[in-house]
Amino acid sequence: SQKIEQNSEALNIQEGKTATLTCNYTNYSPAYLQWYRQDPGRGPVFLLLIRENEKEKRKERLKVTFDTTLKQSLFHITASQPADSATYLCAPAHNNNDMRFGAGTRLTVKP
Amino acid sequence: DGGITQSPKYLFRKEGQNVTLSCEQNLNHDAMYWYRQDPGQGLRLIYYSQIVNDFQKGDIAEGYSVSREKKESFPLTVTSAQKNPTAFYLCATNFDRGAGGYTFGSGTRLTVV
């Protein structure tokens, strides 16, 4: 069966450092992969989408990579700030009807 | 959030009662989705609808029902047949059937006692 693993339930880093979150998937060949941010008690907020033919995508301090051979996506936040503290979800998909979400990684950025 | 209104924010019901969660959007998006979120688990798809008067079961549709009589509205009913209904329920919309980010509502936390 399809499986999505975000292999750190929680990640603590110091302000100013780069946070790197990992998303691995098995038994799945997604056409694209999305990343979302979720704050406690709120709905997820869409951040970035990367397609299978793209190796890397950037948006401000965010960078996402997508390795279809390794079946892995990495999500980086550079120059991290306490305001970046949240849970980050990855979601690989073929189309928007079969998008599945990982359980998320809870990031805490300490001042 | 982002043109999607979920109400109420918190909902308490007694076991055995049906309850309907509201989701309204003013984004003019065709597709709407219901997800359930439990602690330590990813979002799980309950039902989705690509167009008015049509909807499809997701991975965990048992014990739930939906309707899509209007483009703006996609209510979810949690029936007494749902064994573990206590959860955080999220409604989402999307304008791009191919690939695009979802817009989520702020969620309804349902507690069944």
Short mmCIF file of C-alpha atoms in Angstrom, two decimals:
data_model
loop_
_atom_site.label_atom_id
_atom_site.label_comp_id
_atom_site.label_asym_id
_atom_site.label_seq_id
_atom_site.Cartn_x
_atom_site.Cartn_y
_atom_site.Cartn_z
CA SER A 1 0.00 0.00 0.00
CA GLN A 2 1.06 3.60 -0.47
CA LYS A 3 3.04 5.01 2.39
CA ILE A 4 4.29 8.51 3.13
CA GLU A 5 6.89 9.01 5.82
CA GLN A 6 8.05 12.28 7.26
CA ASN A 7 10.84 10.82 9.20
CA SER A 8 11.12 13.38 11.96
CA GLU A 9 8.08 13.81 14.14
CA ALA A 10 9.72 16.86 15.68
CA LEU A 11 12.70 19.00 14.77
CA ASN A 12 14.26 21.66 17.00
CA ILE A 13 16.74 24.15 15.59
CA GLN A 14 18.32 27.46 16.53
CA GLU A 15 17.17 30.70 14.93
CA GLY A 16 19.20 31.56 11.85
CA LYS A 17 20.01 27.96 10.97
CA THR A 18 18.63 26.01 8.02
CA ALA A 19 15.83 23.56 8.77
CA THR A 20 15.68 20.47 6.56
CA LEU A 21 12.59 18.29 6.57
CA THR A 22 12.33 14.97 4.77
CA CYS A 23 9.44 13.29 3.01
CA ASN A 24 9.80 9.72 1.74
CA TYR A 25 7.15 7.75 -0.09
CA THR A 26 6.81 4.11 -1.14
CA ASN A 27 4.61 2.19 -3.57
CA TYR A 28 3.83 5.45 -5.25
CA SER A 29 4.89 7.38 -8.36
CA PRO A 30 3.51 10.89 -7.91
CA ALA A 31 3.43 13.40 -10.73
CA TYR A 32 4.02 16.19 -8.25
CA LEU A 33 4.45 16.86 -4.57
CA GLN A 34 3.15 19.68 -2.40
CA TRP A 35 4.24 21.10 0.94
CA TYR A 36 1.93 22.73 3.45
CA ARG A 37 2.33 24.54 6.76
CA GLN A 38 -0.12 23.92 9.59
CA ASP A 39 -0.40 25.89 12.82
CA PRO A 40 -2.12 24.38 15.89
CA GLY A 41 -5.90 24.27 15.54
CA ARG A 42 -5.80 25.67 12.01
CA GLY A 43 -6.09 24.29 8.51
CA PRO A 44 -2.95 23.69 6.42
CA VAL A 45 -1.68 26.48 4.20
CA PHE A 46 -0.22 25.67 0.77
CA LEU A 47 3.45 26.61 0.38
CA LEU A 48 5.03 25.03 -2.69
CA LEU A 49 4.41 22.51 -5.46
CA ILE A 50 7.16 20.69 -7.33
CA ARG A 51 6.59 18.49 -10.39
CA GLU A 52 8.32 15.20 -11.19
CA ASN A 53 10.37 16.81 -13.96
CA GLU A 54 11.66 19.55 -11.64
CA LYS A 55 14.64 18.95 -9.40
CA GLU A 56 14.32 22.05 -7.27
CA LYS A 57 11.88 24.85 -6.52
CA ARG A 58 12.45 28.02 -4.51
CA LYS A 59 10.21 30.60 -2.92
CA GLU A 60 11.80 33.28 -0.76
CA ARG A 61 13.52 31.38 2.11
CA LEU A 62 11.99 28.05 1.10
CA LYS A 63 13.56 25.43 -1.14
CA VAL A 64 12.12 22.07 -2.14
CA THR A 65 13.85 19.22 -3.97
CA PHE A 66 12.23 16.20 -5.54
CA ASP A 67 14.17 13.02 -6.29
CA THR A 68 11.92 10.48 -8.01
CA THR A 69 14.67 7.86 -7.98
CA LEU A 70 15.09 8.04 -4.22
CA LYS A 71 11.34 8.66 -3.82
CA GLN A 72 12.14 11.58 -1.59
CA SER A 73 11.50 15.28 -1.22
CA LEU A 74 13.50 17.63 0.98
CA PHE A 75 12.09 20.89 2.31
CA HIS A 76 14.53 23.56 3.46
CA ILE A 77 13.90 26.78 5.36
CA THR A 78 16.97 28.99 5.35
CA ALA A 79 17.67 31.69 7.96
CA SER A 80 14.94 30.19 10.12
CA GLN A 81 12.90 32.38 12.47
CA PRO A 82 10.74 31.55 15.50
CA ALA A 83 7.73 32.47 13.33
CA ASP A 84 8.58 29.46 11.15
CA SER A 85 7.64 27.16 14.03
CA ALA A 86 4.76 25.00 12.83
CA THR A 87 3.98 21.54 11.49
CA TYR A 88 4.92 20.96 7.87
CA LEU A 89 3.07 18.40 5.77
CA CYS A 90 4.11 16.84 2.50
CA ALA A 91 1.56 15.60 -0.02
CA PRO A 92 2.54 13.62 -3.12
CA ALA A 93 -0.11 13.11 -5.82
CA HIS A 94 -0.91 12.12 -9.38
CA ASN A 95 -3.81 14.52 -9.43
CA ASN A 96 -5.89 16.37 -6.92
CA ASN A 97 -8.18 13.41 -6.37
CA ASP A 98 -5.53 11.13 -4.98
CA MET A 99 -3.44 13.51 -2.92
CA ARG A 100 -2.27 11.91 0.30
CA PHE A 101 -0.70 13.69 3.24
CA GLY A 102 2.12 12.68 5.52
CA ALA A 103 1.68 12.96 9.29
CA GLY A 104 3.88 16.04 9.35
CA THR A 105 7.04 17.25 11.05
CA ARG A 106 6.68 19.69 13.93
CA LEU A 107 9.39 22.32 13.61
CA THR A 108 10.40 24.49 16.56
CA VAL A 109 12.81 27.36 15.96
CA LYS A 110 14.33 28.62 19.19
CA PRO A 111 15.51 32.23 19.55
CA ASP B 1 -9.68 31.26 6.01
CA GLY B 2 -9.05 32.16 2.39
CA GLY B 3 -12.77 32.30 1.52
CA ILE B 4 -13.74 29.01 3.18
CA THR B 5 -15.95 29.05 6.24
CA GLN B 6 -16.29 26.01 8.42
CA SER B 7 -18.74 26.12 11.25
CA PRO B 8 -18.89 25.60 14.08
CA LYS B 9 -15.30 25.68 15.31
CA TYR B 10 -16.07 23.25 18.14
CA LEU B 11 -18.90 20.75 18.23
CA PHE B 12 -19.99 18.34 20.94
CA ARG B 13 -22.44 15.53 20.36
CA LYS B 14 -23.69 12.54 22.23
CA GLU B 15 -22.87 9.11 20.93
CA GLY B 16 -25.49 7.82 18.52
CA GLN B 17 -26.47 11.23 17.17
CA ASN B 18 -25.91 12.36 13.60
CA VAL B 19 -24.20 15.70 13.19
CA THR B 20 -23.66 17.91 10.13
CA LEU B 21 -20.54 20.02 9.63
CA SER B 22 -20.85 23.05 7.41
CA CYS B 23 -18.40 24.12 4.69
CA GLU B 24 -19.08 27.21 2.57
CA GLN B 25 -16.74 28.81 0.02
CA ASN B 26 -16.82 32.02 -1.98
CA LEU B 27 -13.76 31.25 -4.11
CA ASN B 28 -15.80 29.93 -7.05
CA HIS B 29 -13.77 26.71 -6.94
CA ASP B 30 -15.26 23.62 -8.53
CA ALA B 31 -13.58 20.98 -6.38
CA MET B 32 -14.26 20.53 -2.68
CA TYR B 33 -12.87 17.98 -0.23
CA TRP B 34 -13.40 16.71 3.30
CA TYR B 35 -10.49 15.42 5.34
CA ARG B 36 -10.22 14.02 8.81
CA GLN B 37 -7.11 14.61 10.97
CA ASP B 38 -6.22 12.58 14.04
CA PRO B 39 -3.19 13.18 16.29
CA GLY B 40 0.00 11.76 14.80
CA GLN B 41 -1.66 10.86 11.50
CA GLY B 42 -1.80 12.50 8.14
CA LEU B 43 -4.99 13.95 6.74
CA ARG B 44 -7.29 11.22 5.45
CA LEU B 45 -9.71 11.86 2.61
CA ILE B 46 -13.38 11.24 3.41
CA TYR B 47 -15.26 12.53 0.33
CA TYR B 48 -14.63 14.86 -2.56
CA SER B 49 -16.71 16.59 -5.19
CA GLN B 50 -15.53 17.91 -8.55
CA ILE B 51 -18.83 19.40 -9.61
CA VAL B 52 -22.30 20.17 -8.32
CA ASN B 53 -24.53 17.13 -7.77
CA ASP B 54 -21.58 14.75 -7.98
CA PHE B 55 -19.27 13.41 -5.28
CA GLN B 56 -16.93 10.48 -4.75
CA LYS B 57 -15.85 8.41 -1.76
CA GLY B 58 -12.37 8.85 -0.42
CA ASP B 59 -10.36 6.42 1.68
CA ILE B 60 -12.53 6.50 4.81
CA ALA B 61 -16.08 7.26 3.64
CA GLU B 62 -17.80 4.68 5.85
CA GLY B 63 -20.05 6.35 8.43
CA TYR B 64 -20.09 9.68 6.57
CA SER B 65 -22.36 11.24 3.97
CA VAL B 66 -22.20 14.43 1.89
CA SER B 67 -24.23 16.48 -0.56
CA ARG B 68 -23.29 19.05 -3.21
CA GLU B 69 -26.44 20.86 -4.18
CA LYS B 70 -24.69 24.20 -4.65
CA LYS B 71 -21.20 25.06 -5.83
CA GLU B 72 -20.58 27.05 -2.67
CA SER B 73 -21.57 24.41 -0.16
CA PHE B 74 -20.36 20.89 0.72
CA PRO B 75 -21.79 19.78 4.07
CA LEU B 76 -20.55 16.63 5.79
CA THR B 77 -22.80 14.48 7.97
CA VAL B 78 -21.15 12.26 10.55
CA THR B 79 -23.60 9.46 11.17
CA SER B 80 -23.99 7.18 14.15
CA ALA B 81 -22.40 4.43 12.03
CA GLN B 82 -19.01 6.15 12.27
CA LYS B 83 -17.18 4.21 15.01
CA ASN B 84 -14.67 6.85 16.08
CA PRO B 85 -16.06 10.24 15.08
CA THR B 86 -14.05 12.39 17.48
CA ALA B 87 -11.52 14.19 15.28
CA PHE B 88 -10.54 17.44 13.58
CA TYR B 89 -12.41 17.84 10.29
CA LEU B 90 -11.04 19.97 7.48
CA CYS B 91 -12.76 21.17 4.34
CA ALA B 92 -10.70 22.22 1.32
CA THR B 93 -11.23 23.58 -2.17
CA ASN B 94 -9.19 23.62 -5.35
CA PHE B 95 -9.56 25.40 -8.68
CA ASP B 96 -7.12 23.36 -10.74
CA ARG B 97 -8.13 19.77 -11.40
CA GLY B 98 -4.69 18.94 -12.68
CA ALA B 99 -2.39 20.21 -9.99
CA GLY B 100 -2.62 23.07 -7.61
CA GLY B 101 -2.55 23.92 -3.98
CA TYR B 102 -5.59 23.35 -1.85
CA THR B 103 -7.21 26.11 0.19
CA PHE B 104 -8.28 24.80 3.57
CA GLY B 105 -10.86 26.05 6.03
CA SER B 106 -10.01 26.52 9.68
CA GLY B 107 -11.54 23.19 10.67
CA THR B 108 -14.19 21.87 13.03
CA ARG B 109 -13.19 19.92 16.09
CA LEU B 110 -15.88 17.32 16.78
CA THR B 111 -16.05 15.61 20.15
CA VAL B 112 -18.49 12.79 20.69
CA VAL B 113 -19.18 11.87 24.30
#
